[in-house]
mmCIF file with all atom_site columns, C-alpha atoms in Angstrom:
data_model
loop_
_atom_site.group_PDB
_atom_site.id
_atom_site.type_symbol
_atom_site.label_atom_id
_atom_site.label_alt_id
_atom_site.label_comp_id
_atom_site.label_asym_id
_atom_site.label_entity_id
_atom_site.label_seq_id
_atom_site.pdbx_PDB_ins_code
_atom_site.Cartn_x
_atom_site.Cartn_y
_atom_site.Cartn_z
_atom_site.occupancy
_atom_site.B_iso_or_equiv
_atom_site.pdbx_formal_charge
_atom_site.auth_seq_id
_atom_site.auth_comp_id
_atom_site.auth_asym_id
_atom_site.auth_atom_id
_atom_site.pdbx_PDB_model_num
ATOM 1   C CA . UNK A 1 1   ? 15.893  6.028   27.816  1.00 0.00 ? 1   UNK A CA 1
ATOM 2   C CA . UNK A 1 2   ? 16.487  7.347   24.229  1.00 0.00 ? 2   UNK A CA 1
ATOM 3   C CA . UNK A 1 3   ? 15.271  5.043   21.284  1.00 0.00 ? 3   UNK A CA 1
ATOM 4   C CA . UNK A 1 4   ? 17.950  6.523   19.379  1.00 0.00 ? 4   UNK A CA 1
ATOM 5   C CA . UNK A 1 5   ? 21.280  7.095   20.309  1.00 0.00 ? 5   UNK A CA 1
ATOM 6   C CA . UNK A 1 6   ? 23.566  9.748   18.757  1.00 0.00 ? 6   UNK A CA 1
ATOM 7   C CA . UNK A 1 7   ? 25.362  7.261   16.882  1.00 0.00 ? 7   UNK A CA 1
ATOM 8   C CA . UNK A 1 8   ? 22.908  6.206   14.938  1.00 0.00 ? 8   UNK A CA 1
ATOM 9   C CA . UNK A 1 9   ? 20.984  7.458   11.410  1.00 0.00 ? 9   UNK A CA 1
ATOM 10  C CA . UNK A 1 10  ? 18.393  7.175   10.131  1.00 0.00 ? 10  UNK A CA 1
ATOM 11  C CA . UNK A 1 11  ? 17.925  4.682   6.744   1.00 0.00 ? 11  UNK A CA 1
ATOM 12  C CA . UNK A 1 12  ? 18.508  6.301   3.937   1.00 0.00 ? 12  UNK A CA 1
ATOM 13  C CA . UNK A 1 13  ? 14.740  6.316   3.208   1.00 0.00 ? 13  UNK A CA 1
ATOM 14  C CA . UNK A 1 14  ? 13.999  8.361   6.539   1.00 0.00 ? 14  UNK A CA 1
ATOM 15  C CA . UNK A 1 15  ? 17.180  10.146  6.080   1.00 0.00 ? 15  UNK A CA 1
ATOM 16  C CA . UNK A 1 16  ? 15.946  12.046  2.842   1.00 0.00 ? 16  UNK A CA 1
ATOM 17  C CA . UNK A 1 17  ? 13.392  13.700  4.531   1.00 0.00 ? 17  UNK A CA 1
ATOM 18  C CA . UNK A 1 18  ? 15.543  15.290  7.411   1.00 0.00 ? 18  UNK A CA 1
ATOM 19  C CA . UNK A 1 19  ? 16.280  19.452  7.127   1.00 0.00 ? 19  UNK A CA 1
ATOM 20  C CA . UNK A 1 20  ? 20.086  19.837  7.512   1.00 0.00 ? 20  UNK A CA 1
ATOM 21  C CA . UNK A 1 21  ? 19.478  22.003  10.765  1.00 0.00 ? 21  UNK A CA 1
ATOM 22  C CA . UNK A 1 22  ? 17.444  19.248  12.440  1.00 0.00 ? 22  UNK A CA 1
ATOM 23  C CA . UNK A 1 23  ? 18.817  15.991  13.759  1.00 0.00 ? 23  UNK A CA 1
ATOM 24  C CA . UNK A 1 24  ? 16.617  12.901  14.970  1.00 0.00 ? 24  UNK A CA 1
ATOM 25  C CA . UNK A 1 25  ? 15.663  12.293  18.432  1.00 0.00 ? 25  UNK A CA 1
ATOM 26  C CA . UNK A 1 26  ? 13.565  8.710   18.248  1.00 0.00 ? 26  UNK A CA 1
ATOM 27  C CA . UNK A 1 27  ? 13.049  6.595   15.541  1.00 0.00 ? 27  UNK A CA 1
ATOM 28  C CA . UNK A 1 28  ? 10.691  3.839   15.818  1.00 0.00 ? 28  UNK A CA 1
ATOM 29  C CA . UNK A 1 29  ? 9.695   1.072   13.028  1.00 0.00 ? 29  UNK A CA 1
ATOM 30  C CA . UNK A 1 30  ? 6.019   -0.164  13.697  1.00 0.00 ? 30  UNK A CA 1
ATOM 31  C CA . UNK A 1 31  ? 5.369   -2.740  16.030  1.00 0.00 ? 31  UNK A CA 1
ATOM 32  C CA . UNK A 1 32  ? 5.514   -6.257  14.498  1.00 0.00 ? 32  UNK A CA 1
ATOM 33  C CA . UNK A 1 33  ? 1.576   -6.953  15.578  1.00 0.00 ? 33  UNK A CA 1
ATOM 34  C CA . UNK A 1 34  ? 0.754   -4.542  12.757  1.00 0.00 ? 34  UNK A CA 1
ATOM 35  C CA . UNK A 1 35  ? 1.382   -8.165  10.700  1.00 0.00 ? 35  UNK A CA 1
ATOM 36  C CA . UNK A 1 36  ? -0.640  -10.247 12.951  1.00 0.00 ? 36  UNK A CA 1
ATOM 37  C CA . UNK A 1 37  ? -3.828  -10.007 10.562  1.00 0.00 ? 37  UNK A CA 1
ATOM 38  C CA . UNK A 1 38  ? -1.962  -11.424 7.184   1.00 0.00 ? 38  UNK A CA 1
ATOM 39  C CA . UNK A 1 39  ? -0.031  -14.170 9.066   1.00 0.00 ? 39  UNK A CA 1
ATOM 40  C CA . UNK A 1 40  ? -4.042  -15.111 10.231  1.00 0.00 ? 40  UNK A CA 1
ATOM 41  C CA . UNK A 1 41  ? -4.909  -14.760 6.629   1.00 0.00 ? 41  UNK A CA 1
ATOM 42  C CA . UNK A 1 42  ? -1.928  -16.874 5.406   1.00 0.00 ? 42  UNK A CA 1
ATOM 43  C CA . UNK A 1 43  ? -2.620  -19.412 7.703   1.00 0.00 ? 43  UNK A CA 1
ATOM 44  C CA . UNK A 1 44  ? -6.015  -19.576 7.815   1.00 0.00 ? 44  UNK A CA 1
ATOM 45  C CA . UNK A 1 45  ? -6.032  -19.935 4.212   1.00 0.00 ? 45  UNK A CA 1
ATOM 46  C CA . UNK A 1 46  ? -3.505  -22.678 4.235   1.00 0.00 ? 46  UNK A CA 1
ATOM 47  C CA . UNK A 1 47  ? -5.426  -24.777 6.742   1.00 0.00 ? 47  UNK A CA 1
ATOM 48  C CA . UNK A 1 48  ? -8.435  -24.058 4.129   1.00 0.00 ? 48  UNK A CA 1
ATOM 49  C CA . UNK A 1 49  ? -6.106  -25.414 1.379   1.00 0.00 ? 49  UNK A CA 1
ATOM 50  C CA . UNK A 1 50  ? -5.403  -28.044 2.590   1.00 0.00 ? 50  UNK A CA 1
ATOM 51  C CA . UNK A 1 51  ? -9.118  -29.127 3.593   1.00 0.00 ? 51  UNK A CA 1
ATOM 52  C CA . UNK A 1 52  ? -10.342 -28.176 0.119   1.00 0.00 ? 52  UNK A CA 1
ATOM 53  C CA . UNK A 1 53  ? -7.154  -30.357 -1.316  1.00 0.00 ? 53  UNK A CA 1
ATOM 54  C CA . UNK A 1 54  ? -8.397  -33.032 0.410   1.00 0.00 ? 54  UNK A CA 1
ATOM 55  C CA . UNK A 1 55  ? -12.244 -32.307 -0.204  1.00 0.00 ? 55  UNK A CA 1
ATOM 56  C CA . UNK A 1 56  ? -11.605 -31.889 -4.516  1.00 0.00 ? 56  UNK A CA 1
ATOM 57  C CA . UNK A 1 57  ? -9.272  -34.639 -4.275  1.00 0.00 ? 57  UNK A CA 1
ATOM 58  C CA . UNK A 1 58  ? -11.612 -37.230 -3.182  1.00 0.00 ? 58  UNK A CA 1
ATOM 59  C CA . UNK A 1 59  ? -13.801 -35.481 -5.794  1.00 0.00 ? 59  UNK A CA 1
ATOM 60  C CA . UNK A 1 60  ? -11.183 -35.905 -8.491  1.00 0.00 ? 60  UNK A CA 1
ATOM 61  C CA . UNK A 1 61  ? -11.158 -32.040 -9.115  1.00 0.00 ? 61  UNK A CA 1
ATOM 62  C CA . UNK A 1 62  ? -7.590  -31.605 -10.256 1.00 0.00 ? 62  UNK A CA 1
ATOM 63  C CA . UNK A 1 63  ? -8.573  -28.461 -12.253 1.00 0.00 ? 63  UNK A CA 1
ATOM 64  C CA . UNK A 1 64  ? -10.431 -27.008 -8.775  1.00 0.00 ? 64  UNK A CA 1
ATOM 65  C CA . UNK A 1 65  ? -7.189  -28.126 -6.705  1.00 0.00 ? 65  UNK A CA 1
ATOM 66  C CA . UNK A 1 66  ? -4.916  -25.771 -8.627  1.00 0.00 ? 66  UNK A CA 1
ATOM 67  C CA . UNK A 1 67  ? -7.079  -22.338 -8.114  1.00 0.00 ? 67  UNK A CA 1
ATOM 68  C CA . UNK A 1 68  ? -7.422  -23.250 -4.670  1.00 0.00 ? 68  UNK A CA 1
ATOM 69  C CA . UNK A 1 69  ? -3.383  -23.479 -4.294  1.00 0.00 ? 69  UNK A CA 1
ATOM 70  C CA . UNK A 1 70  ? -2.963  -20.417 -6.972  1.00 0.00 ? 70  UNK A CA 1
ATOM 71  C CA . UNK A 1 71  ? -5.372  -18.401 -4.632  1.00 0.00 ? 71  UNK A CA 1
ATOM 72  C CA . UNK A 1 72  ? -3.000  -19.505 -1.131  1.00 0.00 ? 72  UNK A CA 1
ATOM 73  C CA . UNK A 1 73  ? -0.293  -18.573 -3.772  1.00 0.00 ? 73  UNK A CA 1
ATOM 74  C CA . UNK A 1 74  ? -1.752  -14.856 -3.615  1.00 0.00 ? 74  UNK A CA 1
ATOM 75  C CA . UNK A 1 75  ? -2.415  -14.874 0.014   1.00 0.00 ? 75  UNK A CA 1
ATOM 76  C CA . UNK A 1 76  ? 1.368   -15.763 1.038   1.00 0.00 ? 76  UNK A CA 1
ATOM 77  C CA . UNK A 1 77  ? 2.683   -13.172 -1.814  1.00 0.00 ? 77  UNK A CA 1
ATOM 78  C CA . UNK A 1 78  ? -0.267  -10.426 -0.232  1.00 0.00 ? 78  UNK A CA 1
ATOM 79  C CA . UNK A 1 79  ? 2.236   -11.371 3.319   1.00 0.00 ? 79  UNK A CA 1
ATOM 80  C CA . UNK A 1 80  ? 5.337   -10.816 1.647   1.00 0.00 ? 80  UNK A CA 1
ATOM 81  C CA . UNK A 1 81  ? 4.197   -7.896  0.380   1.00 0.00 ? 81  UNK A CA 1
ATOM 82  C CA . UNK A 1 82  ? 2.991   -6.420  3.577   1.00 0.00 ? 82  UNK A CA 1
ATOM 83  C CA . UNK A 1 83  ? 5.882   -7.639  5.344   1.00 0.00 ? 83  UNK A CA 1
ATOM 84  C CA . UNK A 1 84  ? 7.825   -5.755  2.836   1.00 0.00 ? 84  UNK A CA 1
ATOM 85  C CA . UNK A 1 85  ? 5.765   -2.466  3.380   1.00 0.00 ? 85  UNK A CA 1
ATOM 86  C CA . UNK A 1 86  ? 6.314   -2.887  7.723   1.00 0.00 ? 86  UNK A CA 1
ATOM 87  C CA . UNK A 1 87  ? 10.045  -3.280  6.977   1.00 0.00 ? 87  UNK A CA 1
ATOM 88  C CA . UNK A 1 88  ? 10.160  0.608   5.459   1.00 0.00 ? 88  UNK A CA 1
ATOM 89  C CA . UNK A 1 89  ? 7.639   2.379   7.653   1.00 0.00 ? 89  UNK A CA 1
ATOM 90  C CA . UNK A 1 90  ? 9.384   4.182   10.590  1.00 0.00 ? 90  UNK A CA 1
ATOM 91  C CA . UNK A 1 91  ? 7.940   6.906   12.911  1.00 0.00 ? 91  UNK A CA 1
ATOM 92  C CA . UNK A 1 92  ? 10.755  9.497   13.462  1.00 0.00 ? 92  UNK A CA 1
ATOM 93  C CA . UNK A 1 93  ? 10.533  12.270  16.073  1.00 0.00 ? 93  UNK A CA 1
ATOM 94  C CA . UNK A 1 94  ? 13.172  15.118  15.606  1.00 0.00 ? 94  UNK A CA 1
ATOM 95  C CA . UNK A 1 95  ? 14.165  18.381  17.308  1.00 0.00 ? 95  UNK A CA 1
ATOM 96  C CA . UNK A 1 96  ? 11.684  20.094  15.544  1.00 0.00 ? 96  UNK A CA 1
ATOM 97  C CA . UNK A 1 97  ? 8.992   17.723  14.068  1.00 0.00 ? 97  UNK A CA 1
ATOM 98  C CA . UNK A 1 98  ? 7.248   14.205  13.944  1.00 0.00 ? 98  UNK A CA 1
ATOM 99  C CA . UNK A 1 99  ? 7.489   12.462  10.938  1.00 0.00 ? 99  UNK A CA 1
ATOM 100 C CA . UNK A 1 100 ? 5.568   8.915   9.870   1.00 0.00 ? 100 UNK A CA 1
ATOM 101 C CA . UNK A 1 101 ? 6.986   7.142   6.523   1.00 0.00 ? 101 UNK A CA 1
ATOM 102 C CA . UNK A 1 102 ? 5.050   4.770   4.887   1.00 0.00 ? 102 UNK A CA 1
ATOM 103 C CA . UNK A 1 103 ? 4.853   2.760   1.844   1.00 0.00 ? 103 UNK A CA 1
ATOM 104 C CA . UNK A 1 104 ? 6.528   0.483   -0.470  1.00 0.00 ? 104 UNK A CA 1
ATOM 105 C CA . UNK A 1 105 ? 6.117   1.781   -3.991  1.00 0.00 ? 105 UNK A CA 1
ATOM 106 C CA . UNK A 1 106 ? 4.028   5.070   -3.456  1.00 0.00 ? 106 UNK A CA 1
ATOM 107 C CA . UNK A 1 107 ? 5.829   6.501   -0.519  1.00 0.00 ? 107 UNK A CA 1
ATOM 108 C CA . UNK A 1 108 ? 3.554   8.979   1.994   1.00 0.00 ? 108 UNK A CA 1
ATOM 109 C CA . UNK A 1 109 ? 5.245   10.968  4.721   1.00 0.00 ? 109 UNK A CA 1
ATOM 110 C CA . UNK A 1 110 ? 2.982   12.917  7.027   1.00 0.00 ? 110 UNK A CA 1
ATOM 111 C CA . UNK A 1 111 ? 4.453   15.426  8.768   1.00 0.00 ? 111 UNK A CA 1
ATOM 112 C CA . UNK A 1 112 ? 3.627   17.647  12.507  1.00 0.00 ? 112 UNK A CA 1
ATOM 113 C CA . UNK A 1 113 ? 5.852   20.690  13.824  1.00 0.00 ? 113 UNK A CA 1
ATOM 114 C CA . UNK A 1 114 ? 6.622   20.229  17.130  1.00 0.00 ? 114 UNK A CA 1
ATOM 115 C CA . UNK A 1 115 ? 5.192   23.634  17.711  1.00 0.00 ? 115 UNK A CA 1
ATOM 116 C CA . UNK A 1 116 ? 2.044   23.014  16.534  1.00 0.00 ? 116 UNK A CA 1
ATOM 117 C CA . UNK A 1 117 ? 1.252   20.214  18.575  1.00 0.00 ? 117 UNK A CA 1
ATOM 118 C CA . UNK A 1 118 ? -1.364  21.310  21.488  1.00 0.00 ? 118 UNK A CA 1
ATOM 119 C CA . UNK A 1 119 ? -2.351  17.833  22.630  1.00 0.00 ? 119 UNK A CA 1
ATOM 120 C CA . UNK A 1 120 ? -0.862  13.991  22.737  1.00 0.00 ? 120 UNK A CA 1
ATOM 121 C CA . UNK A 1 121 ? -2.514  11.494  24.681  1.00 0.00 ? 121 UNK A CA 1
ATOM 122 C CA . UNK A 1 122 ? -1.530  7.220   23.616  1.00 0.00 ? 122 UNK A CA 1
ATOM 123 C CA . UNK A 1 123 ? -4.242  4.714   23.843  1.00 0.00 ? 123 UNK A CA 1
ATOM 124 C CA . UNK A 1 124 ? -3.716  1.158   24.347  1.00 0.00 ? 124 UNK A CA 1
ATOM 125 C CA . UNK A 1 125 ? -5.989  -2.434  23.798  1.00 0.00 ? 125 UNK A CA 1
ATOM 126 C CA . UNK A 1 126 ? -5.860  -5.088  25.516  1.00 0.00 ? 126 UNK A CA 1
ATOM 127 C CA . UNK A 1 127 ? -4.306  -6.955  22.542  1.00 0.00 ? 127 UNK A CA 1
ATOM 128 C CA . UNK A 1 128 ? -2.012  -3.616  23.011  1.00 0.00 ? 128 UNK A CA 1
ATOM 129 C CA . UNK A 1 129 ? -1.183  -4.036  26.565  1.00 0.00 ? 129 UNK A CA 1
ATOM 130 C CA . UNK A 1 130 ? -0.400  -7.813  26.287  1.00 0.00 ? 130 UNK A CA 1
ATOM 131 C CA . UNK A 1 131 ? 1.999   -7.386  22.857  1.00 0.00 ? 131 UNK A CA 1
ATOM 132 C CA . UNK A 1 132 ? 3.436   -3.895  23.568  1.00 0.00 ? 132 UNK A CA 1
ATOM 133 C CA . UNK A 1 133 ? 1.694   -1.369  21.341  1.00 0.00 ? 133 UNK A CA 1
ATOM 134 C CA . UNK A 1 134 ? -0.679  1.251   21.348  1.00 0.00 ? 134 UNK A CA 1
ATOM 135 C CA . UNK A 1 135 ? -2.046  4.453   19.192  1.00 0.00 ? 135 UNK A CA 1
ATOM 136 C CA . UNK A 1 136 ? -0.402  7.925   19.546  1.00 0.00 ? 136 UNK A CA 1
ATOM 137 C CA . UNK A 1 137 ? -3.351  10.589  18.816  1.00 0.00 ? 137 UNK A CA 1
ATOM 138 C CA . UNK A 1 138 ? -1.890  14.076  18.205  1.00 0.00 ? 138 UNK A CA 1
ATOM 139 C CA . UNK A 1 139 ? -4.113  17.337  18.136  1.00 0.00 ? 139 UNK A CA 1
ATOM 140 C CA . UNK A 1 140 ? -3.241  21.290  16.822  1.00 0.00 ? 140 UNK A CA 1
ATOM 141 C CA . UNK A 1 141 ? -4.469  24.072  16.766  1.00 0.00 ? 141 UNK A CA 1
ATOM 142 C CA . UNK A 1 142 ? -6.146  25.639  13.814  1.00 0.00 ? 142 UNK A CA 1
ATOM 143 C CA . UNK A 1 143 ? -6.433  22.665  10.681  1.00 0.00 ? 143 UNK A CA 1
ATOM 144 C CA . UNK A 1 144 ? -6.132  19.638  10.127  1.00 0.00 ? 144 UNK A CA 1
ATOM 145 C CA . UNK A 1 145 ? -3.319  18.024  10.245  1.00 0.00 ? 145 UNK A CA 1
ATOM 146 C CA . UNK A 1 146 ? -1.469  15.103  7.897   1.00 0.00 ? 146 UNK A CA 1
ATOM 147 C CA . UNK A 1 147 ? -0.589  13.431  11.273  1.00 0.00 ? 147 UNK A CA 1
ATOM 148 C CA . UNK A 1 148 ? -3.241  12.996  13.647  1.00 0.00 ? 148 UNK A CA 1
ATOM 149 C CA . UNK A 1 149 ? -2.707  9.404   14.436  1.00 0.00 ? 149 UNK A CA 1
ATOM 150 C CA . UNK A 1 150 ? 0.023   6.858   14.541  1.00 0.00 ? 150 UNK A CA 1
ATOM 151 C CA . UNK A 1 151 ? -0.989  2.914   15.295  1.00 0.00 ? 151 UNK A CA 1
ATOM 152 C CA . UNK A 1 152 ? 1.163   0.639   16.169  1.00 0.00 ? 152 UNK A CA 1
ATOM 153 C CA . UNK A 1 153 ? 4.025   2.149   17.827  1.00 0.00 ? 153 UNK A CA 1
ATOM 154 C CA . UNK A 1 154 ? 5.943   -0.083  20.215  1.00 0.00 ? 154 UNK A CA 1
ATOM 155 C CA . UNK A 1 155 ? 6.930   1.352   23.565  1.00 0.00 ? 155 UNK A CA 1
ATOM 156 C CA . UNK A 1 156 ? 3.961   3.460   23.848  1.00 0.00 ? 156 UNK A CA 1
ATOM 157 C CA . UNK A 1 157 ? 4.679   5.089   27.448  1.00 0.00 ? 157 UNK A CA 1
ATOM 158 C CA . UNK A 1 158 ? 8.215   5.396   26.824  1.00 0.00 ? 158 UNK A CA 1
ATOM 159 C CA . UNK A 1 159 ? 8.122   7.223   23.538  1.00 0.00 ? 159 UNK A CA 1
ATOM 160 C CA . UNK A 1 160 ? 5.041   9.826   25.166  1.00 0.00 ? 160 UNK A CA 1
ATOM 161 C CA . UNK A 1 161 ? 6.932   10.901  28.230  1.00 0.00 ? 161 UNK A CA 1
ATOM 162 C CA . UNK A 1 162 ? 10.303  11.063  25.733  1.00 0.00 ? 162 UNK A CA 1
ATOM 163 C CA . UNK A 1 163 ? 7.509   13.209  23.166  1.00 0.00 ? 163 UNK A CA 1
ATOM 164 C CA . UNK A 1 164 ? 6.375   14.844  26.101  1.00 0.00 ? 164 UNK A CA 1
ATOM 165 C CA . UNK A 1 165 ? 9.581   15.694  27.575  1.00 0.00 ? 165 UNK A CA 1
ATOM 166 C CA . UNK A 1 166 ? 10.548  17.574  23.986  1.00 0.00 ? 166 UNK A CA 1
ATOM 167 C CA . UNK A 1 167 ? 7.066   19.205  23.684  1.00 0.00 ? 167 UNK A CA 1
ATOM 168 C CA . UNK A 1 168 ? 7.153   20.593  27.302  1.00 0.00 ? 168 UNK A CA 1
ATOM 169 C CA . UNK A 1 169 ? 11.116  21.323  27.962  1.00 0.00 ? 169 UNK A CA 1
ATOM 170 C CA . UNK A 1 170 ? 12.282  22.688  31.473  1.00 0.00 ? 170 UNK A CA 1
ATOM 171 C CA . UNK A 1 171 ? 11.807  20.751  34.739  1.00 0.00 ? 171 UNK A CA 1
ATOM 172 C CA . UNK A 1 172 ? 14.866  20.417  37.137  1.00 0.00 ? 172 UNK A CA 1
ATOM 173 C CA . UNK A 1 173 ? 17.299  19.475  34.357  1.00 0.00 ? 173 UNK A CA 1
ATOM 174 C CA . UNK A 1 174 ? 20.723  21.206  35.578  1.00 0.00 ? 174 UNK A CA 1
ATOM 175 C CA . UNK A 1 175 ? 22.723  21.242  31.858  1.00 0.00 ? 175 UNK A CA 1
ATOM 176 C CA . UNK A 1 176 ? 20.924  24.084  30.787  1.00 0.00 ? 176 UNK A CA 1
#
């Protein structure tokens, strides 16, 4: 199964990173889950809202019931935000290296050869299993590398054995 077909590109803010000689095999956005923790914050802090409303309102704080809604104010902008930041952060694995893009505003891409790569194992939760994520951890020789591990990446055993598969070529494949 590829998790990129031929047809398609990468967005244009993957796509700048690509050498002209190399083309993209997978390309992956992080799994949703990676937002689980600000929707709880957004939430939680509405339900907390609301209680406080209530709470200063009997009280007759008006002046107390504004920071309280200015502060859920921050908390749903904080989601947005983060939101925003999930919808540009892809994990791209070409013909010759592994790529992870991330930010919004201050844009990081950490980089692996291929080549360099000596050992790839994927690790899962339980919260992982159930939802459909897990945690690449990459290893090289010599240094350290920029990419050592990738959370959040949706189809975990798929995208190792298709990794795998490009790390290790050769089996019984007959279009050689």
């Amino acid at each position: 199964m590829r998790l990129v077909t031929h047809g398609d590109s990468a967005p244009s803010s993957v796509n700048r990173y690509l050498l002209p000689h190399e083309h993209q095999v997978i390309m992956v956005r992080r799994h949703p889950a990676v937002l689980l923790r600000p929707v709880a914050e957004v939430f939680g802090g509405l339900i907390l809202a609301g209680l406080l409303s209530k709470w200063f309102g009997d009280q007759g704080g008006s002046g107390a019931l504004v920071i309280v809604w200015w502060a859920w104010l921050l908390l749903l902008i904080r989601f947005v935000w983060k939101v925003a930041e999930w919808s540009v952060d892809y994990f791209v694995v070409t013909s010759k290296r592994m790529l992870l893009t991330t930010g919004l505003i201050t844009r990081k891409v950490a980089m692996m050869p291929l080549g360099k790569v000596t050992d790839m194992s994927f690790q899962r939760s339980l919260l992982g299993r159930m939802l459909g994520y897990g945690e690449f951890v990459l290893e090289s020789a010599g240094q350290d590398q920029a990419l050592s591990t990738v959370t959040y990446i949706p189809y975990p055993e798929t995208l190792y054995l298709e990794v795998c598969q490009m790390l290790f070529p050769g089996g019984n494949d007959s279009d050689d």
